[in-house]
Structure formats: structure tokens, C-alpha cells
Short mmCIF file of C-alpha atoms and ligand atoms in Angstrom, two decimals:
data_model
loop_
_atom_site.label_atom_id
_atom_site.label_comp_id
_atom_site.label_asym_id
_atom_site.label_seq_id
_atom_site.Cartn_x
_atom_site.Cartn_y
_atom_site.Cartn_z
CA UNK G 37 69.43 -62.51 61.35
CA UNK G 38 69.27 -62.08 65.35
CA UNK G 39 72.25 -63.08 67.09
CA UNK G 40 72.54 -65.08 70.52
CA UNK G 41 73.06 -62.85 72.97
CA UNK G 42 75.98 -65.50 74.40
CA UNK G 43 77.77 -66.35 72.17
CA UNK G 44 76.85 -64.12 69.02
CA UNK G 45 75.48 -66.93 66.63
CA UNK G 46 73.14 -66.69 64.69
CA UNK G 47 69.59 -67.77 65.96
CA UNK G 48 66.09 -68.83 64.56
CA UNK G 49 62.69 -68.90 66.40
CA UNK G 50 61.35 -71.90 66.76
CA UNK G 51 58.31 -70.77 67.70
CA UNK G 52 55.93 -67.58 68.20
CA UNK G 53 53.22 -66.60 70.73
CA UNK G 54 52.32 -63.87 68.97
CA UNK G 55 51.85 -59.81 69.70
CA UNK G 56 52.53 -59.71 73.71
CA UNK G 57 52.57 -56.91 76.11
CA UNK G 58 54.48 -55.93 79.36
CA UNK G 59 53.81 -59.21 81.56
CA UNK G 60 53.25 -57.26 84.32
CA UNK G 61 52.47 -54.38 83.17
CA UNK G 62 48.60 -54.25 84.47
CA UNK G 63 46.48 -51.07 83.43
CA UNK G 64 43.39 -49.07 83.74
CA UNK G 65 40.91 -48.34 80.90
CA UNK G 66 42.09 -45.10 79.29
CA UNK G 67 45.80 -46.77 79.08
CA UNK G 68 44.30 -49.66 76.62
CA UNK G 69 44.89 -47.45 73.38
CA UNK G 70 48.59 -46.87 74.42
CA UNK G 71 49.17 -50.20 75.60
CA UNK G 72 53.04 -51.22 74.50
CA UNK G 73 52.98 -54.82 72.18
CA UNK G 74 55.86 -57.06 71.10
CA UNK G 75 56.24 -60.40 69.39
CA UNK G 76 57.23 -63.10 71.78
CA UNK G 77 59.01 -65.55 69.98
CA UNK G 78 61.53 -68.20 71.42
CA UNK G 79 64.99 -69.19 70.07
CA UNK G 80 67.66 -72.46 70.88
CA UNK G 81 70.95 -71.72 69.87
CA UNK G 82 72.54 -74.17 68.09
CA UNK G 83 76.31 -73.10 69.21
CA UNK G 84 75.67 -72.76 72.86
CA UNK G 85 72.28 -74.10 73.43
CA UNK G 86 70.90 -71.19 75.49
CA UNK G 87 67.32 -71.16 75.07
CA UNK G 88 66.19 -67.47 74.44
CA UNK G 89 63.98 -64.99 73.50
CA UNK G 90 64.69 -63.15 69.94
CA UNK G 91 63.00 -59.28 71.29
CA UNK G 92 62.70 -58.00 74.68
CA UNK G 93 61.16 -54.91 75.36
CA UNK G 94 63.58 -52.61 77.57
CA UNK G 95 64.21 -53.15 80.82
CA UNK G 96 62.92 -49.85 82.19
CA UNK G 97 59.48 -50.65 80.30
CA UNK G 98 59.40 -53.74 83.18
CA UNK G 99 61.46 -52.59 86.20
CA UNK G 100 60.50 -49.95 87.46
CA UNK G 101 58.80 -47.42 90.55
CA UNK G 102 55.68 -49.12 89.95
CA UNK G 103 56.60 -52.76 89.45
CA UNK G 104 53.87 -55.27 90.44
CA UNK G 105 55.23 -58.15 91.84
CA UNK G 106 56.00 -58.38 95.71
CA UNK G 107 58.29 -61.43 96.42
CA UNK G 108 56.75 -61.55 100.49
CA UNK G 109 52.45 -62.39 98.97
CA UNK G 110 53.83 -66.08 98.77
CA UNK G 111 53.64 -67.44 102.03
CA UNK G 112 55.79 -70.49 100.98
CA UNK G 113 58.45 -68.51 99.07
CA UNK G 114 59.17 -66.86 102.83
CA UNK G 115 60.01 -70.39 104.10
CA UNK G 116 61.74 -70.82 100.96
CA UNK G 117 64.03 -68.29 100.65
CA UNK G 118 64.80 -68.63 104.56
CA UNK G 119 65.87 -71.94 103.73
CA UNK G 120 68.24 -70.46 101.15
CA UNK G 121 69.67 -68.12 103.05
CA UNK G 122 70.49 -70.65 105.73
CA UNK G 123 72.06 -73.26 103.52
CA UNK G 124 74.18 -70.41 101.86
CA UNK G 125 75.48 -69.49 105.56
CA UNK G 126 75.76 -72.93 106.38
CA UNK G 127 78.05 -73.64 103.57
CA UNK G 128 79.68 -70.74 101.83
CA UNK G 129 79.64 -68.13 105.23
CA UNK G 130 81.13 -70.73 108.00
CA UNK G 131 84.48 -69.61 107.09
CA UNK G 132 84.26 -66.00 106.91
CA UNK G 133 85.14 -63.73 110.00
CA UNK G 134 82.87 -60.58 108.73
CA UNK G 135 81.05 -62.05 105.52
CA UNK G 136 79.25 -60.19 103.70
CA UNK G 137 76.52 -60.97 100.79
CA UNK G 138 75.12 -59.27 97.82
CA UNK G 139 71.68 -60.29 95.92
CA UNK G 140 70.66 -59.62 92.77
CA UNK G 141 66.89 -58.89 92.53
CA UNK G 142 66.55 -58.69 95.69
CA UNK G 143 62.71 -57.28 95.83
CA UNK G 144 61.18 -56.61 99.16
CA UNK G 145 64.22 -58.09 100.92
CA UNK G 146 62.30 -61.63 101.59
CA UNK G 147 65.77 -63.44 101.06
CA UNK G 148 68.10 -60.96 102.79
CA UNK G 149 66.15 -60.22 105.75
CA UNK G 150 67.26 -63.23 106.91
CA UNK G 151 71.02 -62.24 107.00
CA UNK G 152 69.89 -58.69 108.25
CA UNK G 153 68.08 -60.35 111.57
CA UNK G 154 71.86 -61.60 112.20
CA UNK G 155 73.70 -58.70 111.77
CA UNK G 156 75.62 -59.99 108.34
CA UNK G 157 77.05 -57.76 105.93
CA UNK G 158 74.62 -57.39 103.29
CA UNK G 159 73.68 -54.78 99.78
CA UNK G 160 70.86 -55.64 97.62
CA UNK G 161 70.79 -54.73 93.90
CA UNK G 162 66.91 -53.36 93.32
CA UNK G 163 65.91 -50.81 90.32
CA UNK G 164 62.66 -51.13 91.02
CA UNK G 165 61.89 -48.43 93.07
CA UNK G 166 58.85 -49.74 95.12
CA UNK G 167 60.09 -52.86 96.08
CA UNK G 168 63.56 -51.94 96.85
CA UNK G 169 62.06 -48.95 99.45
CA UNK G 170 59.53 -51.87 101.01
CA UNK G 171 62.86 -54.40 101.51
CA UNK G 172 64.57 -50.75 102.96
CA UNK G 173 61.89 -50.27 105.48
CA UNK G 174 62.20 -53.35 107.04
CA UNK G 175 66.34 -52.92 107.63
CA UNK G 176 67.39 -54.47 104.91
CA UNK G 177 70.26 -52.47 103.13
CA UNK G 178 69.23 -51.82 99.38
CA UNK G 179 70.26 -50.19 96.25
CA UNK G 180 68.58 -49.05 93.72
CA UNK G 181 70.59 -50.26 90.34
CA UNK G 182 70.33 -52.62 87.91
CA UNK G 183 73.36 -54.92 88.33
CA UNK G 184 76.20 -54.94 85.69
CA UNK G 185 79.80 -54.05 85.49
CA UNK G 186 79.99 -50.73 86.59
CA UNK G 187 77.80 -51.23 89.67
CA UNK G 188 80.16 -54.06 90.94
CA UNK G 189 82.91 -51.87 90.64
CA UNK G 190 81.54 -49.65 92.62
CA UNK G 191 80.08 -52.14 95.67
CA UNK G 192 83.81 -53.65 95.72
CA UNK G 193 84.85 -49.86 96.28
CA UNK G 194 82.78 -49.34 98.57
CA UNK G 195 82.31 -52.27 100.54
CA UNK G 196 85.07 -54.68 99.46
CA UNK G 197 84.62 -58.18 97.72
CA UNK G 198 81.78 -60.92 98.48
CA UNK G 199 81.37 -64.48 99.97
CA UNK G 200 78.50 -64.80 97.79
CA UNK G 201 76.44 -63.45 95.63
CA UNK G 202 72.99 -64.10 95.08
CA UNK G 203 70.09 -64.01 93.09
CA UNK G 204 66.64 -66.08 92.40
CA UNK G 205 64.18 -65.33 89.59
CA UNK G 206 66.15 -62.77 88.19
CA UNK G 207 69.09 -64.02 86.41
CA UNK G 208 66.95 -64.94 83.61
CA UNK G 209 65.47 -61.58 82.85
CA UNK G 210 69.47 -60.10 82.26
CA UNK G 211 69.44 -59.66 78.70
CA UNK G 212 73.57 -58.84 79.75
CA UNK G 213 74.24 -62.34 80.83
CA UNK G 214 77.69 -61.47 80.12
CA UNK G 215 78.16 -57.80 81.59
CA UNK G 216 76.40 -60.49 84.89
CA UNK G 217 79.14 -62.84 85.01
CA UNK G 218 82.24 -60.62 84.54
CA UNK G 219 80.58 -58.08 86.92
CA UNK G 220 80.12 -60.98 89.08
CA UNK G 221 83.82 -62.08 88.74
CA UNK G 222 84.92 -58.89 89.97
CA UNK G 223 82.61 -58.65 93.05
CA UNK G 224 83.53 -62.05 94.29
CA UNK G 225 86.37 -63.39 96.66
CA UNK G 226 88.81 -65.74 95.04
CA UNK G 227 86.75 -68.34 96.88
CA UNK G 228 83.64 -66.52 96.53
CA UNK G 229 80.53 -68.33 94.56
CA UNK G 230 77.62 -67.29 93.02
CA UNK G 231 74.49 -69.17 93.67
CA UNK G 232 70.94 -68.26 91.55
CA UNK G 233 67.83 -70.36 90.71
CA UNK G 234 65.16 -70.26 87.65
CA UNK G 235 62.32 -71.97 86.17
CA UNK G 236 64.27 -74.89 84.40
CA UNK G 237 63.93 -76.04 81.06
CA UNK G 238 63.68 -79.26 81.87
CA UNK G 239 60.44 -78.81 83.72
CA UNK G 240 59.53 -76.29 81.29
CA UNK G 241 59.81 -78.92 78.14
CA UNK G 242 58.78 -81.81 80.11
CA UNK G 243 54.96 -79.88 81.95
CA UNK G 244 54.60 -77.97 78.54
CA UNK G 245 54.77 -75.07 81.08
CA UNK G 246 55.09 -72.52 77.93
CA UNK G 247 53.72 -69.62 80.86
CA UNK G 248 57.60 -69.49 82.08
CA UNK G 249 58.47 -67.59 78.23
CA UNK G 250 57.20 -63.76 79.02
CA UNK G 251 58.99 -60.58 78.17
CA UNK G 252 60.89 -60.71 81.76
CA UNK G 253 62.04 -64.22 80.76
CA UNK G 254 65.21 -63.36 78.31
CA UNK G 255 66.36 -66.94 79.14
CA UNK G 256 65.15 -70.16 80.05
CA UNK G 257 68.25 -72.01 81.46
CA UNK G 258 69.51 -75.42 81.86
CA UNK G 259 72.66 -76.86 83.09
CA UNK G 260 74.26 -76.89 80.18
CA UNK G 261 73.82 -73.70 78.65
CA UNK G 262 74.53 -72.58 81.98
CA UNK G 263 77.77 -73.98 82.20
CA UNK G 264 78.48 -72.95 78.48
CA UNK G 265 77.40 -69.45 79.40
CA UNK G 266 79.62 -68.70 82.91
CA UNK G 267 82.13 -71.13 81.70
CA UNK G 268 82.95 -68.69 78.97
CA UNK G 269 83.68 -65.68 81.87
CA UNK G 270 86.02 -67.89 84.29
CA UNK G 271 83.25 -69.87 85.90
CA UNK G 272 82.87 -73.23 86.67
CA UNK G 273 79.48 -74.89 87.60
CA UNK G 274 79.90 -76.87 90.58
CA UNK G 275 76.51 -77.94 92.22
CA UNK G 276 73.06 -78.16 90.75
CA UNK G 277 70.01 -78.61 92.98
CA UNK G 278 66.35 -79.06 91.71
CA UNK G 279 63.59 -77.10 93.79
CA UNK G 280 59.56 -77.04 93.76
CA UNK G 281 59.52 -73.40 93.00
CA UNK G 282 57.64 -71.38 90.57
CA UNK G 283 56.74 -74.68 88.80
CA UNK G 284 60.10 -76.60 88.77
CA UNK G 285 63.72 -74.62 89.28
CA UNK G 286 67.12 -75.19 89.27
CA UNK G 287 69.11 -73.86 91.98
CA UNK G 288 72.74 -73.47 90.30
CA UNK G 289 76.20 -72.46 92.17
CA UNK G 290 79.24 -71.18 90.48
CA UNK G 291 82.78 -70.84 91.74
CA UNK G 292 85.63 -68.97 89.97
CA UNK G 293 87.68 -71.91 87.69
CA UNK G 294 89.58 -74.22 90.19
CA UNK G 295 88.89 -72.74 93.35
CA UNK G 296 86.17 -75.61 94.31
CA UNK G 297 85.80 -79.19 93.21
CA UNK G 298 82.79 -79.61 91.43
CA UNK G 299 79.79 -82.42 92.01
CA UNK G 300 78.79 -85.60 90.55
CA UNK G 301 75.07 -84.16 90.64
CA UNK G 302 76.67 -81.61 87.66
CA UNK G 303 77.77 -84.38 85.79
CA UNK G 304 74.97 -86.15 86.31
CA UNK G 305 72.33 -83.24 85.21
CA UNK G 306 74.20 -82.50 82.20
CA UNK G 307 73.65 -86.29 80.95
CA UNK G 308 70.25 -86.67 81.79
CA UNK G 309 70.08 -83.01 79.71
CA UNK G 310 71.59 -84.38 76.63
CA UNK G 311 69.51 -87.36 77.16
CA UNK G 312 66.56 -85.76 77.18
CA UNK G 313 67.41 -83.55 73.80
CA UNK G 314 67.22 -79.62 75.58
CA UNK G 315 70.62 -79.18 73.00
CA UNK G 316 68.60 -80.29 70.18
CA UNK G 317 65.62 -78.55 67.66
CA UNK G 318 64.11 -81.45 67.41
CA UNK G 319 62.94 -81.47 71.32
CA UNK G 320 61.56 -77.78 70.44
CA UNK G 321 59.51 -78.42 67.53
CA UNK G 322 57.52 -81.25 69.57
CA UNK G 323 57.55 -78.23 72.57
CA UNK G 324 55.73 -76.44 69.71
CA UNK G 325 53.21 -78.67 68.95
CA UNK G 326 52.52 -79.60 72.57
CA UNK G 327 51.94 -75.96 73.53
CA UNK G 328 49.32 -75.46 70.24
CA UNK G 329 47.47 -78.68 71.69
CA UNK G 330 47.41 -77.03 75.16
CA UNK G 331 45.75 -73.82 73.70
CA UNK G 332 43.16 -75.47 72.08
CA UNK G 333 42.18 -78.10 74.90
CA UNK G 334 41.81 -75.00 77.32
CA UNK G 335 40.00 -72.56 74.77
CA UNK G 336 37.74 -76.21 74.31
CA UNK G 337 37.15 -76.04 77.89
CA UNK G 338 36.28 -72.34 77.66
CA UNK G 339 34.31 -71.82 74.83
CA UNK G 340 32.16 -74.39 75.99
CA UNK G 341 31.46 -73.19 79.89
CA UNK G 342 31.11 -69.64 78.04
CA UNK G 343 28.32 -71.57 75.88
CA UNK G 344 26.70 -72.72 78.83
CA UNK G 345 26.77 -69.63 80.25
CA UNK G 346 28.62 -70.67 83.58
CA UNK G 347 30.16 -68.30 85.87
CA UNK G 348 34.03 -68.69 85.10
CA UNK G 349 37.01 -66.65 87.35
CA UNK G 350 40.80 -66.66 87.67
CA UNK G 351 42.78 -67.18 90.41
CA UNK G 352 46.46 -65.59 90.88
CA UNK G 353 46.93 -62.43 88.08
CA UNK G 354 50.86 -64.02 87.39
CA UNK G 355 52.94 -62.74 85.49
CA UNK G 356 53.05 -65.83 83.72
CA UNK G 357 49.25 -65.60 82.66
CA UNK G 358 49.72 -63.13 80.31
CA UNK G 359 51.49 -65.37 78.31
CA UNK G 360 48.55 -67.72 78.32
CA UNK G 361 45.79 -65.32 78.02
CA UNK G 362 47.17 -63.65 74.64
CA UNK G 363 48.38 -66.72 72.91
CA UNK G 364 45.00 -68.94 73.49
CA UNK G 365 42.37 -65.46 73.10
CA UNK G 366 41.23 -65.89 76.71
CA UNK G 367 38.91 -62.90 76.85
CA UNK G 368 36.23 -61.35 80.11
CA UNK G 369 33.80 -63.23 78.33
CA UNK G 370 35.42 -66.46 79.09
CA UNK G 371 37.18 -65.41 82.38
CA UNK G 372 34.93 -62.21 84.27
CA UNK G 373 37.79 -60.97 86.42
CA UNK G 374 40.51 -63.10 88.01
CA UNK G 375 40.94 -63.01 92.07
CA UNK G 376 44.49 -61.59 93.20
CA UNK G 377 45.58 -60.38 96.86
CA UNK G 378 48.31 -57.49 95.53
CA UNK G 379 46.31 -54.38 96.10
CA UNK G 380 48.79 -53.12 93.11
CA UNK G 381 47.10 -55.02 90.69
CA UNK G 382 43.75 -54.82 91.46
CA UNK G 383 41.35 -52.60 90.22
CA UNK G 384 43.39 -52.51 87.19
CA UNK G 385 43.10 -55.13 84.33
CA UNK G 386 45.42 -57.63 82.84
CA UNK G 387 48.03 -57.05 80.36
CA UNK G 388 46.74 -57.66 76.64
CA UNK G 389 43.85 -59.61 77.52
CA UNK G 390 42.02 -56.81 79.71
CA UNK G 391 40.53 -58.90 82.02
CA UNK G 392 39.84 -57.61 85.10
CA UNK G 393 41.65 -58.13 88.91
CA UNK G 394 39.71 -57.80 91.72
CA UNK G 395 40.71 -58.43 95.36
CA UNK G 396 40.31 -61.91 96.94
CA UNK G 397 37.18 -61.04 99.21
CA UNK G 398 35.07 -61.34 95.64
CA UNK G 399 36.39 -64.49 94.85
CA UNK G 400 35.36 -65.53 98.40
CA UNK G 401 32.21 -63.65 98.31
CA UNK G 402 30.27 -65.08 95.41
CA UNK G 403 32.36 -68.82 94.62
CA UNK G 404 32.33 -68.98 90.99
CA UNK G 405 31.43 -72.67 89.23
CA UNK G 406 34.90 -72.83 87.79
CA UNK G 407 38.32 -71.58 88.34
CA UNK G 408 41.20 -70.78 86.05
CA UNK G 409 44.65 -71.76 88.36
CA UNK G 410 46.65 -69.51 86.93
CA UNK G 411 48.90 -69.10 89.73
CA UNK G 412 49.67 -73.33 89.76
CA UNK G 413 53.01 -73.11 90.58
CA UNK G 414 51.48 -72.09 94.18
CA UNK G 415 49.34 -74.62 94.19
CA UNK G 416 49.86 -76.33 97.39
CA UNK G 417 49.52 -73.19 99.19
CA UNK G 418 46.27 -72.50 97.48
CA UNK G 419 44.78 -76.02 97.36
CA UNK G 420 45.44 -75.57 101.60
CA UNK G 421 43.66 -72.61 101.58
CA UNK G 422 40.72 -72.99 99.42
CA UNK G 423 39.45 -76.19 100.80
CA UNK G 424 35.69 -74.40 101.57
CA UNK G 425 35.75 -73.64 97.91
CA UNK G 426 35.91 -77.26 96.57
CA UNK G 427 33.46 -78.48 99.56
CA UNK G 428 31.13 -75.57 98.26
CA UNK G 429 31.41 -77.59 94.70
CA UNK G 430 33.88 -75.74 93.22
CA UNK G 431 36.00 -77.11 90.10
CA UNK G 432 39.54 -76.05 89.28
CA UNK G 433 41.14 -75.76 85.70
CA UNK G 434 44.31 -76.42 85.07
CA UNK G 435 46.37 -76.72 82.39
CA UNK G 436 50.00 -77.54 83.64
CA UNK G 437 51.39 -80.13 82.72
CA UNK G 438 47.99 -80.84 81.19
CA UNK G 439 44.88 -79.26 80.44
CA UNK G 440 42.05 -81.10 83.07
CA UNK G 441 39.33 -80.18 85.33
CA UNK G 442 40.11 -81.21 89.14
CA UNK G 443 36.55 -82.41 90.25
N1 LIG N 60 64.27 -62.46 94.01
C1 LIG N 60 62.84 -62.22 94.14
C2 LIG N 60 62.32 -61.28 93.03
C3 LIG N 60 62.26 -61.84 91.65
S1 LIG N 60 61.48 -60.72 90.51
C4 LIG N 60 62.07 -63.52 94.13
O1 LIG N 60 62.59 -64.54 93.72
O2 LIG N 60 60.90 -63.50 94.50
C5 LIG N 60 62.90 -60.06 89.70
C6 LIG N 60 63.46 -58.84 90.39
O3 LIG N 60 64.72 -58.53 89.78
C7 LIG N 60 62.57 -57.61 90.25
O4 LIG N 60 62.36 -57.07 91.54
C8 LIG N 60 63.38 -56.69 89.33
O5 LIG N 60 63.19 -55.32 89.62
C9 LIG N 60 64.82 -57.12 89.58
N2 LIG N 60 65.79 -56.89 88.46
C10 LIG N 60 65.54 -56.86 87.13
N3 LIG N 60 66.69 -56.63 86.43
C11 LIG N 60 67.69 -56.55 87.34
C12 LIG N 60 69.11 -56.30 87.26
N4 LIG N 60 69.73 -56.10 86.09
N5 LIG N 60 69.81 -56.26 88.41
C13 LIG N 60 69.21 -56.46 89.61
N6 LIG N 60 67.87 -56.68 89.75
C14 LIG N 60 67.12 -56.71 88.64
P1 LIG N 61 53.96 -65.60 90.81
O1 LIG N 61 53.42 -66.83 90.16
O2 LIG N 61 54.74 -64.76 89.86
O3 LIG N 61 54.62 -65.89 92.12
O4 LIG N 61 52.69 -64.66 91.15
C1 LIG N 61 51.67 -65.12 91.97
C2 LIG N 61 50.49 -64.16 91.91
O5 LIG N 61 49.35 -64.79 92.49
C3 LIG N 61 50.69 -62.86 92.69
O6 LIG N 61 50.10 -61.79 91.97
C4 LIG N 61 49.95 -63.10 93.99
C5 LIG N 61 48.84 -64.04 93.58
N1 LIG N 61 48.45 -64.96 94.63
C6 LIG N 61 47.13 -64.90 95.12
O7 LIG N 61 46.34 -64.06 94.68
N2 LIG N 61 46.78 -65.78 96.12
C7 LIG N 61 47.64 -66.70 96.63
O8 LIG N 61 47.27 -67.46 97.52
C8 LIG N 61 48.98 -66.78 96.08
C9 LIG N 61 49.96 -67.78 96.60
C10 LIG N 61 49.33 -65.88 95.09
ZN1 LIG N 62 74.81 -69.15 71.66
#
């Protein structure tokens, strides 16, 4: 039986997407036949309650020279992650004559350029190759490691102990939750605190927003089985803060037990949690039945344009789409190529599904009848943007929290 990788109990899907590929791991033609498949099937432990997935593909099948996603394409996530970076200074920096902050996943800098423009001590943790050099070029100080143990030894020896340490979308693709935490115990000051955000599971359960589960995705985490998790490596949760990001995420920070007093807002979060069932199976099996009723209202909506004939397109090739587009059976005769500004990706076609990416000029160049928003946790950015696009009489489909046509 697989094992939670927490707290080594013994764990059950409770659910299964099927055969999946590399979420991001976009191809060409003559790579179909090779093309890497696993089963992607979700777990809730019933010890700990961390919400899991039973088989992840290794790491250096996702992370690596050529990895697709840039953090900088989202406009919004700039602001965002500016933000961050000043309420981390703001609070956790004030009282620090040379501080100096580490990020986990740091990408193409987008969150630590914004202690680099101030001269702050800074490393980021990068193994992806591509990204990390991009955040490098523009001045911002980057390794190329995947964060664990060994490699906080070695920043501490090198560079001495943290304020903070930081890290946003990628503390949920750690399979090593544990070599995370006491590697992050190490790294830190006695006062230090570690502050990361992910899709919640809150929003997840509550939008049916099954596209957060992907191979990247070890763990979708809540504030309990977040406090369960660092709790059990001398942590103590002691803020939580909701965000708009990628669809609905919890920003969490962590101080080392009894250094800082923790919030009501924890205690609070962790009873509307309970409340809401995200310990129980019960609140999974109905996520299971809500997600097979979402696949079948969007392949309704499909089949039937396809029917029709009408000209149907994508917008946003996310990582998260792949989940969607091999679990429902979206194919390029439902969707003929889906519109997506990272000159990686296009030219290439998606993961599993084989639909093809093309740059945003075609999707501007020849308005298609209907189109797929696969990118919705952007959607304020793109409903800003694409406002000639619903005066030309354009429809979008969504399908978070619910499947629906926007007239
Ligand atoms: N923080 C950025 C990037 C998120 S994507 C943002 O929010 O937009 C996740 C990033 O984490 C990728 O760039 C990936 O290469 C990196 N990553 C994956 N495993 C990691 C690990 N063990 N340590 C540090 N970074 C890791
Ligand atoms: P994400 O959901 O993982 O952030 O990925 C968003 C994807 O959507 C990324 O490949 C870039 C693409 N995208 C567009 O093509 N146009 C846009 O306006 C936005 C915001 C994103
Ligand atoms: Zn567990």
C-alpha cells in the first residue's frame, strides 16, 4: 500500500484522472511515440490529512534546462510578487542590520528582483536551468539546486543564516516536504520565518478547480495539514493570509516553535477547515463526483460546437490544462490550437492531448467563435485585455467553478 509521504501512513486514492503526462512537458511531432505517461491519482491521509498525490514522475523529468514556465508572462503576478516582497521587508526585515533572504523556486527572479533593486542580501534556489540564467541576467543572485538538506548546509556556510526564507508555487511540488522543513530549520535565524503560498484546498474543493492536481502538484495544502506537516520539524504556523492567485492561495508563515506569537486568523482558518470537512473522505468523494459532472458538462459543450462545426480555440497553454484536456478527451478536433504568448511553447503541442500552441497574433488574427479559458486563474488580466474580442462577438468557456458560456 503507498505510504504518506508525511507521516508514513498508509494512503488510498480517492480518486483517478487517469494516464497523464509531464504537465509541462510540451512536444513536437516525432516526440509523440516517446511521450512519458503516469497515473494521476489523488490521496487524503487519514493520520495527517495532507492531501497528496500517490506517483510523481521524477523531478528531473519536470525541472529542468528546458522548463516552460516563465514566472515574469503574468503581468499581475509582477505586481504581486512586488507586493510580497515588500510586506516581507516591511515585517520580517525592519529589524535586521544586513538581512539577507533566500527563495525557493525562485524562477526568473520576478520576486527577488525586488530585494536586488535595494541592494539586500539575497540567493535563489533554481534547478531549472533556463529560468534560473534569465533571473541571473537581470542581477539577481541565483543557484542552480534543488533545495533540501544538504544545500542549506551549504548556503549557511557560505553566506550565514536567513531572515526569511521564501517560496511561492513551489512548496507543493517537494515530494521531500520533510528534507524542506528541517533544511529550512537549519537555514533560518532563531527568529527567522518562512513564508510560502499555494493553490489552497479550500478553493480547490469549494470551485471544483480539479486543474490545480498535475504531476508538479505533490500536495495540495491547507492549514491544517500544514501545520501538522512543519509542526512535526519544530515549526509553528503563525499567520495565514488568503490571496487571488493562481485561482485561490494561501499565503502561510512559519516561525521556529516559540519564537513568535501566533494569530487568531490561524485559529480561525483551521475551524472554518474542519468545518468545512478538508480532514474528512467524505468531502473527497463528493470532490469526485463534482469533477466527473464537470467533465461531462464541458465535453457536452464540445461535442456539440464540434457537431456544428464551429471554430473552437484555447486560450493560455497552463500547466494546469493538461490535467483537463486528458481526463475529459479534449482533442484538435474539439480545440484547433490554443493561443499562448511563451515563445517556448509554441510551435510545439500540448502534453497528452497534442493540441497545438500557436503564438497570440493567430488568436488575434482570425477571432475564433468560442474560447476555451484555460488560463482562468488570469482572468482579470485577460478579460482587460481581450475586450475587442467579446465586442467582435466572441464567447468564452469556462469551466471554473462551473462549466458556462460567458455571452
Ligand atoms: N516562484 C515562481 C515559480 C513557480 S514554478 C512563481 O510563483 O511564479 C516552480 C519553480 O520551482 C520552478 O521554476 C522549478 O524549477 C522550481 N523548483 C522545483 N523543485 C524545486 C526545489 N526542490 N527547490 C527549489 N526550486 C524548485
Ligand atoms: P499559469 O496559469 O501557470 O500562470 O500559466 C499561464 C499560461 O498562460 C502561460 O503559459 C502564459 C499564458 N498566458 C497567455 O498566453 N496570455 C495571457 O494574457 C496570460 C496572463 C497568460
Ligand atoms: Zn499523513
Amino acid at each position: 500500500m503507498p505510504q504518506c509521504r508525511i507521516c508514513g501512513s498508509d494512503i488510498e486514492a480517492f480518486m483517478s484522472f487517469g494516464q497523464m503526462p509531464i504537465a509541462n512537458g510540451f512536444l513536437t511531432p516525432d516526440q509523440f511515440a516517446d511521450e512519458y505517461f503516469f497515473e494521476l491519482a489523488p490521496a487524503i491521509c487519514g493520520n495527517c490529512s495532507m492531501v497528496q498525490i500517490i506517483d510523481q514522475p521524477d523531478p528531473s523529468k519536470m525541472f529542468h534546462e528546458n522548463y516552460a514556465f516563465f514566472s515574469g508572462t503574468s503581468k499581475y503576478m509582477q505586481v504581486h510578487f512586488a507586493a510580497f516582497a515588500a510586506a516581507v521587508q516591511e515585517r520580517h526585515l525592519s529589524g535586521s542590520d544586513d538581512p539577507f533572504v533566500v527563495e525557493l523556486g525562485s524562477n526568473d527572479g520576478i520576486m527577488l528582483r525586488n530585494f536586488a533593486s535595494q541592494n539586500i542580501r539575497h540567493l535563489g534556489i533554481e534547478p531549472s536551468k533556463n529560468v534560473g540564467d534569465a533571473a541571473r541576467e537581470s542581477g539577481v543572485n541565483t543557484i542552480c539546486e534543488f533545495f533540501g538538506e544538504d544545500v542549506a548546509g551549504q548556503i549557511v556556510g557560505e553566506y550565514g543564516q536567513a531572515d526569511a526564507l521564501l517560496a511561492a508555487n513551489v512548496m507543493c511540488h517537494i515530494p521531500d516536504l520533510t528534507g524542506v522543513a528541517k533544511g529550512a530549520h537549519a537555514l533560518l535565524k532563531p527568529d527567522g520565518v518562512l513564508v510560502f503560498e499555494d493553490p489552497y484546498l479550500g478553493d480547490v474543493v469549494e470551485k471544483t478547480s480539479y486543474d490545480q492536481i498535475y504531476d508538479e502538484h505533490v500536495f495540495v495544502f491547507c492549514a491544517l495539514s500544514v501545520a501538522n506537516a512543519f509542526g512535526r520539524h519544530g515549526f509553528e504556523l503563525i499567520d495565514v493570509e488568503p490571496q487571488i492567485t493562481h485561482g485561490g492561495s494561501m499565503r502561510y508563515t512559519l516561525a521556529k516553535k516559540g519564537a513568535r506569537q501566533a494569530s487568531e486568523a490561524v485559529t480561525v482558518l483551521i475551524a472554518k477547515e474542519t468545518a468545512l470537512g478538508l480532514d474528512r473522505p467524505e468531502t473527497f468523494d463528493k470532490f469526485r463526483q463534482n469533477c466527473e459532472a464537470s467533465r461531462d458538462q464541458l465535453m457536452a459543450v464540445l461535442n456539440d460546437l464540434r457537431e456544428k462545426g464551429v471554430r473552437v480555440l484555447g486560450y493560455g497553454a497552463t500547466s494546469k490544462s493538461t490535467t483537463v484536456m486528458n481526463y475529459c478527451g479534449i482533442t484538435p478536433a474539439h480545440i484547433a490550437f490554443i493561443s499562448d504568448t511563451t515563445p517556448t511553447k509554441q510551435g510545439k503541442c500540448t502534453p497528452g492531448a497534442h493540441v497545438p500552441v500557436k503564438p497570440y497574433e493567430d488568436f488575434v488574427a482570425d477571432y475564433p467563435a468560442y474560447t476555451v479559458l484555460f488560463a482562468w486563474n488570469h482572468s482579470r488580466e485577460i478579460m482587460e485585455k481581450e475586450q475587442a474580442y467579446k465586442a467582435a462577438g466572441g464567447k468564452w468557456i469556462n469551466f471554473v467553478p462551473k462549466v458556462a458560456i460567458q455571452e
